[in-house]
Amino acid sequence: MVQEAEAIEARALEEIARAADPSDLEDIRIRYMGKNGDLTRVLRSVGKADPKDRPRIGQRVNQAKKTIGEALEARRAACEAGGESAAGALDVTLPGRPPPLGSKHPLTLIREEVTEIFRDMGFSVVDGPEVEWDYYNFEALNIPRDHPARDTQDTFYLGSDIVLRTHTSPVQVRVMEQQKPPVRVIVPGRTYRHENPDATHAFTFHQCEGLYVDKGVTMAQLKGDMTYFAQRLFGGKVKVRFLPDFFPFTEPSVQYDFSCVACGGVGCRICKYSGWLEISGAGMVDPAVFGFVDYDPEVYTGYAFGMGLDRLAMFKYGIDSIHMFLENDLRQLEGN
Amino acid sequence: MVIKVPLSWLQAYCDVPWSVEELVDRLVLSGLEVDGVDTVGSDFEGFVVGHVDRVERHPNADRLSLCTVDVGGESLQVICGAPNVAAGQKVPVARVGASLPGGMEIRKAKIRGVESFGMICSEAELNLSDDHEGIMVLEAGIEPGRPLQDVLGGPETVLSIDVGTNRPDCLSLVGVAREITALSGGELRLPSGVVDETGPPVDTLASVRVDAPDDCPRFVGRVITGVRIGPSPDWLKSRIEAAGIRSISNVVDVTNYVMLEMGQPLHAYDLDRLAGQGIVVRRAREEEAFTTLDGVERTLDGEVLMIADHETGIGVGGVMGGLDTEITPETDRVFLEGACFDAVRVRRSSKALQLQTDASRRFERGMDPELQGEAVVRAAGLIAEVAGGVVAEGMIDVRTPAGPDPVIRLRVSRVNGLLGTGLDRDEIAALLHRLRFGVRPEGADLEVVVPSFRRDVFREVDLIEEVARLYGYDKIEPAASAPPRDDSAGAREREEDRRGKQDDQRRVRDAMAGFGFTEVVTHSLLHPDLNRLIDPSRPSVMIDNPLSPELSAMRTSLAASVLGVVRWNANRKVRDIRIFEAGRVFRAKEEGLPDEPEQLCIAVTGQRHSPHWDGPPEAFDFFDLKGLAEALLGRLGLDRVETVPYDKVDPLFDADRTGELLADGVRAGRFGAVSHRVLDRYEIREPVWMGVIDCGVLFGQASDRRTYRAPPKYPAVERDLAIVVPEEVTHRDILNEIRACSGDLLESVELFDVYRGTQIAARSKSMAYAMRFRSEERTLTDAEVTRLQDKVLRRLVSRYRAELRS
Ligand SMILES: [Zn+2]
C-alpha cells in the first residue's frame, strides 16, 4: 500500500504540473482526493492493514495527501495570477507592475554630492538662519551701511536691521564667533535677492559657502582644493581658472571658473563659446572680517568661497532653465 | 558700473600692442571685466558730405521732401522723409551704390513718381547711435563732397567694461589706459595740463565758500568769459556719443568729455545767473525745495549736500545740477566746478533723491582728491577751443589740506605666505612699480607709496592683491590643503552633533523617495492670506519691501506651497500625485530673529498603485497614509509610534479624517484629508491626503543604531481572539488592554479583521486579533497561554462590554 500511495502521488504531481487552468485542477482534485478518488480509496483501506504496519502506512498516505493538496493550491495560485496562456506559458511581454518611483529633487542631489566631496576633504557642514541680522549679512562681512557693494545685493528687509540673507556668508561669521581655528566648514543653504524674476534671474537661490581658516592657509591651496572639487564633481579633465574680482569680505578676491563641462573647453552654447563656466567668487578672508570675530590675522589666514548649487545642478544634470528648480513639474521630476 | 571705451579714443593715451581679442583677454585676466565688444560706425565707402541747396515739398506726398544736394560739384536730387531737413545744412549722403552699415544697398529709386539718387542719413542709419529722430546734421564749415570717413572717422570698436566698486580709478579712459600700460610696460600719455589764462584774475569774478568741509574736501572753480554756446564739433560729438553720452552743447559736452577722459565729474554754471557771483557748499535745509536738471521738483532734507549761490540751492552736490543756473544759448560767462565730494554723503544724497547719475556713481566709489585741478584745467582749455572765450587767470581751490601719500610696509614673506608663491623682493617691486606705486626696498621688505588715484589700497593685504593680479592668478600653482588635524574631543563632539541632524535630513528624504514619493522644493515666500488660510492663529513674518503681495510673507507651513504644486500639476493632467517637501518654515517671535523649524509635508492624490491591466484602480485612503507615516517614523528609528485622534481645530484638515502622530508620547505631526474649504480655495477637485510632520521631533529622537536580535530559541504559541465591541471602542483601546494583560510574553498582536453587519448587533463591530506569545526562557504550555487569553477577554468584557464572537 505504501508503494501504491507513492505511485499515486507521483502521477498526481505530474498531472498537476500539466494542468492549464483551474478547471483542470478541479478535475484532478476529484480524481485523486474526491469521495471516490484514488488516494481516498487507499486511505480507507489502511484500516484493513496489519495493525503493526498501520501507523507507518497511514503516515505515508497522509503525507501524499498533503503534498498533492499543496501542489494543487500552488498551481491554482499560479494560474489565477494570470498571464498564463492556455498552453501554460507566461506571456512575459505583458506590462509589469512597477513599484512607484520616488525621487529626490535635483537641488537635494547636488547638495548631497557637493557635501560628500567636501566632507571627504575634511569639511564639516553647518547651517544658519535664512532670516538674518543685517550685522551678519553685511556689517561683519566688511560691508558697512553706505558701501556701494550693497547696491549689487538687492535685499529684502524685515525691519531696519533684519534681512533675508543675500548669501550664505553670514554663517562664516557665526561659526568663527563660536569656534577657534582651525575652522573648515561648508554652508549649503537658501538665499534671497530682491530681483524681479526673468529668464536668467530668480529671487531665491541655493548656495554653498566654504571657509577654511588655520595657520598658513594660502591662495594656492584654495586653487588646489577648488580643482579637486571640480574634478570630483565633473571629472578629472576639468580645469579651474581664477580671475581678479572684488568682494568686501575677501582680499585678494577672485572669480573662479571651471572649464566648460559640456564641450571640454572648446566653446559651445552653454559656455557662450568662451570655453569657461563662471561658477562663483572666492578669496582670502579679509583681515577686517577676522577683526569682527577676534581672530589674529597675523597668526591665521583663511580662504572662503561661494558656489551656486542651482548653477552646478544645471551643469551637472543638463538643466537649461533656472526656473525648473522651483517649478516642480512632476513630469520632469518623477522617477529621476 | 559699465563704461564704454572707444578704442581709437583710448589709443590717444596709450599704445595697444595687441589685437582686440588679446586686449580683452588680458584685461579680463588682470581684473577688468569686459562685458562686450561692439562696432560703431563703418568705413562709409560711398558716403560723402552734402550741402542741402534747396528743399521743396514732394508733389505727391506731404511728408516727403524733395532735396537738391550739392555733393561737391555735382547736384543730386534726393527724397528725404525726415522733418528736420532744411536748406543750408551739411548732411551725410549715401550715394547710389553705397551700402548702409546695416547691409542695405542704396539704389536709384522712384518714390511716388519722383526719382531719388541717394539717401540723407540719420545717426542710427550710420550705426553711430540709436537716434532715429531725424537726419544727422554735420558742422557747417565742412566742404561738400568730402568723404564721410574724413569727417566721422572709420569704424570704431567700443569695449564695454564693467568696473567693480573697488576700482574707481578705472572709471575713465585714462584709468583704463593706465591699466593697459601696467600690462604692456608702455608709456601713458596724459591730457594737456596747461591752459592760456588771458582773462582777469578768477577771484575778481567769482567766489566759493565751503560750509561743509567734511562733505566736500575740495572744491575747484574756473571761469571762462565770452563763450559762444552752440553745437559741438564733430570729433567731440562722435567721441562722447561713441561712449554713450548724448551731445547737448559745446560747453556741456566738454564737461562730459573730461569726465569720460579723466573720471572727474564737472559742472558748468552760467556765472551771470549765480546770485552774488558765488558758490556756497552746505547741507540742505529740512524741506528745502529744489528743481533738478531733469525738471523734477524735489523736497530735500539735512542729509543732502547742497551747492548754493548766495540766495538759493543750485545743485545737489555730486548728483545733479539745477535748472535755474544751467548753460543756455545766451550764456556768456561760464563757472566751471570740479569738486571732490565725500562718497558716503553723495550716496545718501543720491538715495534720498532716488536719483543715480554718472557723477553720483563715480563719487560714491571714491574720488581721487588730486584730480580736480587737472580736470578743470583740461576742461577750460577745451571750452576755449570749441566755444571760444577767454580763461580767467588762476583757479579757486578750497580744500582741507591733503596729508602725504600713505606709505605701506609690504613684507615679502607675507606676500608668499598668503598667495603660496615664491616671489622675491625685486619681482614684487617691479610689479608694483608698473602699477605706478612708489616702491623702495626696506631691508628684506618693501615700502610702498600709494598714489592719490589708488585710495582703495590702504593695507598690506590690498597691495598683495595688486601683486597677485598683475603677476597673474594663472601662474599660481595649485596646492592641496593640509589634511584635517583638529582631533580634539571638542571638535569630534561638535562634528557628531552636526552630523546627527544632517544624517536625519538625508534619511527622511531617502525614506520618502524609497516609498515612491517625489521630492519638491518650493519658495519660502507667499501671500499672507495663504498662511492665514492654513494656520489662522499664527502671525506671518512679513517682508517690508516685497516684489509683490504674492511674495510678501514667509511661509508658516509647507502645506500652502505643496498644495500649490498639487494644483499646478493636476492642471497639467498629472494624476496620482505623490510628493513631499522637507524645508524650513518661519515662526515670528516677540523679539529677534524668527524661529526656522524644519517641516516635512507629504501630499497624495489619486490611486494607491499606478494603473495596471490586471485589476481595477484602488483609491489611496487614510490607512495608506497612516501606514506610510508610521513606517517613515519607524524607518527613522523612532520608538512607540502611534496615531491618536486629532483633537485640535485645524482648518487644513477634515476633522473626521485626521490623526495625530505620537512618537514616544511626543506630538510629531498630523495627517489626514485636506479640508474642502482649503481645496476649494486652491480649486483642487480631487481629494488630497496630506501629512505635516515636525522634523524637530524626528531629528531629536531618530537614531540609526540598528540592533539585530538573536533568533528565538523557543517556539511561539499563536491564538486568535474575535470579539464584538460597541462602535465607540477603538482599536487602540483594545490593543492597550491586550498589552497590559499579557506583559512580556506577548510577542506581537495584529488586527486581521473588522466586521460590521447582520451577524452581530447594531452599533457594534467585530474585531479579530492574531496574538503570538513566546518566552525567551522556556517553551510555553497551552494551559499557560489559555490563562493569558482568558485574562485578556475578561478585561475586555468588564471594560468595554466585549463579547466573545462565536
Ligand atoms: Zn562649452
mmCIF file of N, CA, C and O in Angstrom, chain B residues 751-800:
data_model
loop_
_atom_site.group_PDB
_atom_site.id
_atom_site.type_symbol
_atom_site.label_atom_id
_atom_site.label_comp_id
_atom_site.label_asym_id
_atom_site.label_seq_id
_atom_site.Cartn_x
_atom_site.Cartn_y
_atom_site.Cartn_z
ATOM 1 N N LEU B 751 -4.272 43.183 14.220
ATOM 2 C CA LEU B 751 -5.696 43.190 13.863
ATOM 3 C C LEU B 751 -5.828 42.581 12.475
ATOM 4 O O LEU B 751 -5.176 43.035 11.550
ATOM 5 N N PHE B 752 -6.625 41.499 12.325
ATOM 6 C CA PHE B 752 -6.718 40.956 10.972
ATOM 7 C C PHE B 752 -8.096 41.039 10.355
ATOM 8 O O PHE B 752 -8.287 40.763 9.176
ATOM 9 N N ASP B 753 -9.096 41.460 11.148
ATOM 10 C CA ASP B 753 -10.415 41.585 10.523
ATOM 11 C C ASP B 753 -11.291 42.545 11.331
ATOM 12 O O ASP B 753 -11.227 42.559 12.565
ATOM 13 N N VAL B 754 -12.047 43.349 10.600
ATOM 14 C CA VAL B 754 -13.079 44.165 11.244
ATOM 15 C C VAL B 754 -14.370 43.857 10.506
ATOM 16 O O VAL B 754 -14.413 43.909 9.280
ATOM 17 N N TYR B 755 -15.441 43.515 11.237
ATOM 18 C CA TYR B 755 -16.700 43.154 10.593
ATOM 19 C C TYR B 755 -17.844 43.929 11.218
ATOM 20 O O TYR B 755 -17.923 44.091 12.437
ATOM 21 N N ARG B 756 -18.692 44.474 10.361
ATOM 22 C CA ARG B 756 -19.943 45.073 10.815
ATOM 23 C C ARG B 756 -21.032 44.472 9.951
ATOM 24 O O ARG B 756 -20.822 44.316 8.747
ATOM 25 N N GLY B 757 -22.164 44.149 10.513
ATOM 26 C CA GLY B 757 -23.200 43.615 9.625
ATOM 27 C C GLY B 757 -24.247 42.831 10.372
ATOM 28 O O GLY B 757 -24.373 42.926 11.598
ATOM 29 N N THR B 758 -24.979 42.049 9.585
ATOM 30 C CA THR B 758 -26.200 41.403 10.075
ATOM 31 C C THR B 758 -25.925 40.341 11.129
ATOM 32 O O THR B 758 -26.783 40.033 11.950
ATOM 33 N N GLN B 759 -24.740 39.771 11.109
ATOM 34 C CA GLN B 759 -24.463 38.676 12.036
ATOM 35 C C GLN B 759 -24.283 39.156 13.479
ATOM 36 O O GLN B 759 -24.293 38.350 14.390
ATOM 37 N N ILE B 760 -24.055 40.459 13.651
ATOM 38 C CA ILE B 760 -23.847 40.948 15.021
ATOM 39 C C ILE B 760 -24.774 42.117 15.300
ATOM 40 O O ILE B 760 -25.406 42.648 14.375
ATOM 41 N N ALA B 761 -24.805 42.511 16.551
ATOM 42 C CA ALA B 761 -25.730 43.562 16.966
ATOM 43 C C ALA B 761 -25.408 44.879 16.264
ATOM 44 O O ALA B 761 -24.272 45.126 15.896
ATOM 45 N N ALA B 762 -26.469 45.708 16.108
ATOM 46 C CA ALA B 762 -26.261 47.028 15.511
ATOM 47 C C ALA B 762 -25.362 47.868 16.419
ATOM 48 O O ALA B 762 -25.271 47.617 17.611
ATOM 49 N N ARG B 763 -24.712 48.912 15.815
ATOM 50 C CA ARG B 763 -23.835 49.823 16.540
ATOM 51 C C ARG B 763 -22.715 49.105 17.278
ATOM 52 O O ARG B 763 -22.260 49.508 18.323
ATOM 53 N N SER B 764 -22.344 47.966 16.735
ATOM 54 C CA SER B 764 -21.177 47.291 17.296
ATOM 55 C C SER B 764 -20.379 46.700 16.141
ATOM 56 O O SER B 764 -20.809 46.726 14.991
ATOM 57 N N LYS B 765 -19.177 46.244 16.450
ATOM 58 C CA LYS B 765 -18.314 45.714 15.406
ATOM 59 C C LYS B 765 -17.547 44.538 15.959
ATOM 60 O O LYS B 765 -17.328 44.442 17.168
ATOM 61 N N SER B 766 -17.175 43.675 15.046
ATOM 62 C CA SER B 766 -16.377 42.528 15.457
ATOM 63 C C SER B 766 -14.934 42.835 15.088
ATOM 64 O O SER B 766 -14.637 43.288 13.993
ATOM 65 N N MET B 767 -14.016 42.605 16.049
ATOM 66 C CA MET B 767 -12.596 42.835 15.801
ATOM 67 C C MET B 767 -11.865 41.531 16.067
ATOM 68 O O MET B 767 -12.048 40.922 17.116
ATOM 69 N N ALA B 768 -11.069 41.118 15.102
ATOM 70 C CA ALA B 768 -10.364 39.851 15.284
ATOM 71 C C ALA B 768 -8.869 40.104 15.326
ATOM 72 O O ALA B 768 -8.325 40.805 14.471
ATOM 73 N N TYR B 769 -8.223 39.565 16.362
ATOM 74 C CA TYR B 769 -6.785 39.787 16.566
ATOM 75 C C TYR B 769 -6.034 38.473 16.537
ATOM 76 O O TYR B 769 -6.514 37.470 17.063
ATOM 77 N N ALA B 770 -4.858 38.490 15.913
ATOM 78 C CA ALA B 770 -3.963 37.333 15.998
ATOM 79 C C ALA B 770 -2.872 37.695 16.994
ATOM 80 O O ALA B 770 -2.173 38.690 16.810
ATOM 81 N N MET B 771 -2.753 36.907 18.041
ATOM 82 C CA MET B 771 -1.745 37.194 19.066
ATOM 83 C C MET B 771 -0.707 36.091 19.024
ATOM 84 O O MET B 771 -1.019 34.935 18.777
ATOM 85 N N ARG B 772 0.518 36.485 19.259
ATOM 86 C CA ARG B 772 1.581 35.478 19.308
ATOM 87 C C ARG B 772 2.315 35.643 20.636
ATOM 88 O O ARG B 772 2.752 36.751 20.975
ATOM 89 N N PHE B 773 2.417 34.510 21.367
ATOM 90 C CA PHE B 773 3.081 34.537 22.678
ATOM 91 C C PHE B 773 4.371 33.753 22.589
ATOM 92 O O PHE B 773 4.467 32.742 21.896
ATOM 93 N N ARG B 774 5.355 34.225 23.297
ATOM 94 C CA ARG B 774 6.629 33.489 23.318
ATOM 95 C C ARG B 774 7.414 33.878 24.575
ATOM 96 O O ARG B 774 7.381 35.022 25.020
ATOM 97 N N SER B 775 8.108 32.916 25.100
ATOM 98 C CA SER B 775 9.016 33.201 26.203
ATOM 99 C C SER B 775 10.436 33.029 25.708
ATOM 100 O O SER B 775 10.691 32.226 24.803
ATOM 101 N N GLU B 776 11.337 33.802 26.273
ATOM 102 C CA GLU B 776 12.730 33.652 25.864
ATOM 103 C C GLU B 776 13.432 32.576 26.681
ATOM 104 O O GLU B 776 14.585 32.243 26.416
ATOM 105 N N GLU B 777 12.718 32.045 27.715
ATOM 106 C CA GLU B 777 13.393 31.113 28.618
ATOM 107 C C GLU B 777 12.900 29.692 28.539
ATOM 108 O O GLU B 777 13.557 28.769 29.018
ATOM 109 N N ARG B 778 11.728 29.499 28.010
ATOM 110 C CA ARG B 778 11.197 28.138 28.031
ATOM 111 C C ARG B 778 10.102 28.008 26.993
ATOM 112 O O ARG B 778 9.682 29.019 26.408
ATOM 113 N N THR B 779 9.635 26.782 26.825
ATOM 114 C CA THR B 779 8.505 26.549 25.941
ATOM 115 C C THR B 779 7.224 26.787 26.727
ATOM 116 O O THR B 779 7.051 26.259 27.827
ATOM 117 N N LEU B 780 6.355 27.633 26.166
ATOM 118 C CA LEU B 780 5.110 27.931 26.865
ATOM 119 C C LEU B 780 4.163 26.748 26.741
ATOM 120 O O LEU B 780 4.131 26.071 25.714
ATOM 121 N N THR B 781 3.385 26.537 27.781
ATOM 122 C CA THR B 781 2.390 25.459 27.697
ATOM 123 C C THR B 781 1.078 26.045 27.214
ATOM 124 O O THR B 781 0.817 27.240 27.364
ATOM 125 N N ASP B 782 0.257 25.170 26.655
ATOM 126 C CA ASP B 782 -1.073 25.549 26.196
ATOM 127 C C ASP B 782 -1.894 26.169 27.313
ATOM 128 O O ASP B 782 -2.548 27.196 27.126
ATOM 129 N N ALA B 783 -1.803 25.551 28.453
ATOM 130 C CA ALA B 783 -2.626 25.983 29.584
ATOM 131 C C ALA B 783 -2.260 27.412 29.977
ATOM 132 O O ALA B 783 -3.128 28.263 30.216
ATOM 133 N N GLU B 784 -0.968 27.646 29.995
ATOM 134 C CA GLU B 784 -0.472 28.965 30.362
ATOM 135 C C GLU B 784 -1.045 30.048 29.428
ATOM 136 O O GLU B 784 -1.526 31.096 29.852
ATOM 137 N N VAL B 785 -0.964 29.756 28.131
ATOM 138 C CA VAL B 785 -1.422 30.723 27.131
ATOM 139 C C VAL B 785 -2.932 30.903 27.237
ATOM 140 O O VAL B 785 -3.455 32.013 27.111
ATOM 141 N N THR B 786 -3.622 29.824 27.453
ATOM 142 C CA THR B 786 -5.075 29.925 27.591
ATOM 143 C C THR B 786 -5.434 30.817 28.766
ATOM 144 O O THR B 786 -6.345 31.632 28.684
ATOM 145 N N ARG B 787 -4.681 30.690 29.854
ATOM 146 C CA ARG B 787 -4.956 31.553 31.012
ATOM 147 C C ARG B 787 -4.786 33.036 30.642
ATOM 148 O O ARG B 787 -5.610 33.879 30.986
ATOM 149 N N LEU B 788 -3.711 33.326 29.887
ATOM 150 C CA LEU B 788 -3.477 34.702 29.474
ATOM 151 C C LEU B 788 -4.625 35.218 28.611
ATOM 152 O O LEU B 788 -5.122 36.326 28.791
ATOM 153 N N GLN B 789 -5.017 34.369 27.673
ATOM 154 C CA GLN B 789 -6.076 34.753 26.738
ATOM 155 C C GLN B 789 -7.378 35.032 27.497
ATOM 156 O O GLN B 789 -8.064 36.011 27.206
ATOM 157 N N ASP B 790 -7.674 34.171 28.485
ATOM 158 C CA ASP B 790 -8.898 34.357 29.270
ATOM 159 C C ASP B 790 -8.839 35.669 30.048
ATOM 160 O O ASP B 790 -9.824 36.392 30.173
ATOM 161 N N LYS B 791 -7.643 35.960 30.524
ATOM 162 C CA LYS B 791 -7.480 37.177 31.308
ATOM 163 C C LYS B 791 -7.774 38.406 30.433
ATOM 164 O O LYS B 791 -8.495 39.324 30.835
ATOM 165 N N VAL B 792 -7.223 38.363 29.219
ATOM 166 C CA VAL B 792 -7.463 39.467 28.281
ATOM 167 C C VAL B 792 -8.952 39.615 28.044
ATOM 168 O O VAL B 792 -9.513 40.704 28.110
ATOM 169 N N LEU B 793 -9.600 38.502 27.784
ATOM 170 C CA LEU B 793 -11.018 38.535 27.461
ATOM 171 C C LEU B 793 -11.831 39.100 28.634
ATOM 172 O O LEU B 793 -12.673 39.961 28.453
ATOM 173 N N ARG B 794 -11.511 38.620 29.829
ATOM 174 C CA ARG B 794 -12.255 39.110 30.995
ATOM 175 C C ARG B 794 -12.110 40.632 31.122
ATOM 176 O O ARG B 794 -13.079 41.337 31.386
ATOM 177 N N ARG B 795 -10.899 41.096 30.901
ATOM 178 C CA ARG B 795 -10.645 42.530 30.996
ATOM 179 C C ARG B 795 -11.488 43.303 29.973
ATOM 180 O O ARG B 795 -12.129 44.297 30.285
ATOM 181 N N LEU B 796 -11.521 42.776 28.751
ATOM 182 C CA LEU B 796 -12.260 43.464 27.683
ATOM 183 C C LEU B 796 -13.743 43.428 27.962
ATOM 184 O O LEU B 796 -14.460 44.391 27.681
ATOM 185 N N VAL B 797 -14.192 42.336 28.533
ATOM 186 C CA VAL B 797 -15.616 42.216 28.847
ATOM 187 C C VAL B 797 -15.993 43.247 29.904
ATOM 188 O O VAL B 797 -16.949 43.994 29.758
ATOM 189 N N SER B 798 -15.174 43.333 30.944
ATOM 190 C CA SER B 798 -15.548 44.239 32.026
ATOM 191 C C SER B 798 -15.364 45.702 31.620
ATOM 192 O O SER B 798 -16.157 46.555 31.965
ATOM 193 N N ARG B 799 -14.322 45.980 30.849
ATOM 194 C CA ARG B 799 -14.052 47.383 30.495
ATOM 195 C C ARG B 799 -14.934 47.895 29.364
ATOM 196 O O ARG B 799 -15.391 49.018 29.379
ATOM 197 N N TYR B 800 -15.086 47.070 28.347
ATOM 198 C CA TYR B 800 -15.703 47.569 27.106
ATOM 199 C C TYR B 800 -16.932 46.792 26.677
ATOM 200 O O TYR B 800 -17.328 46.853 25.532
#
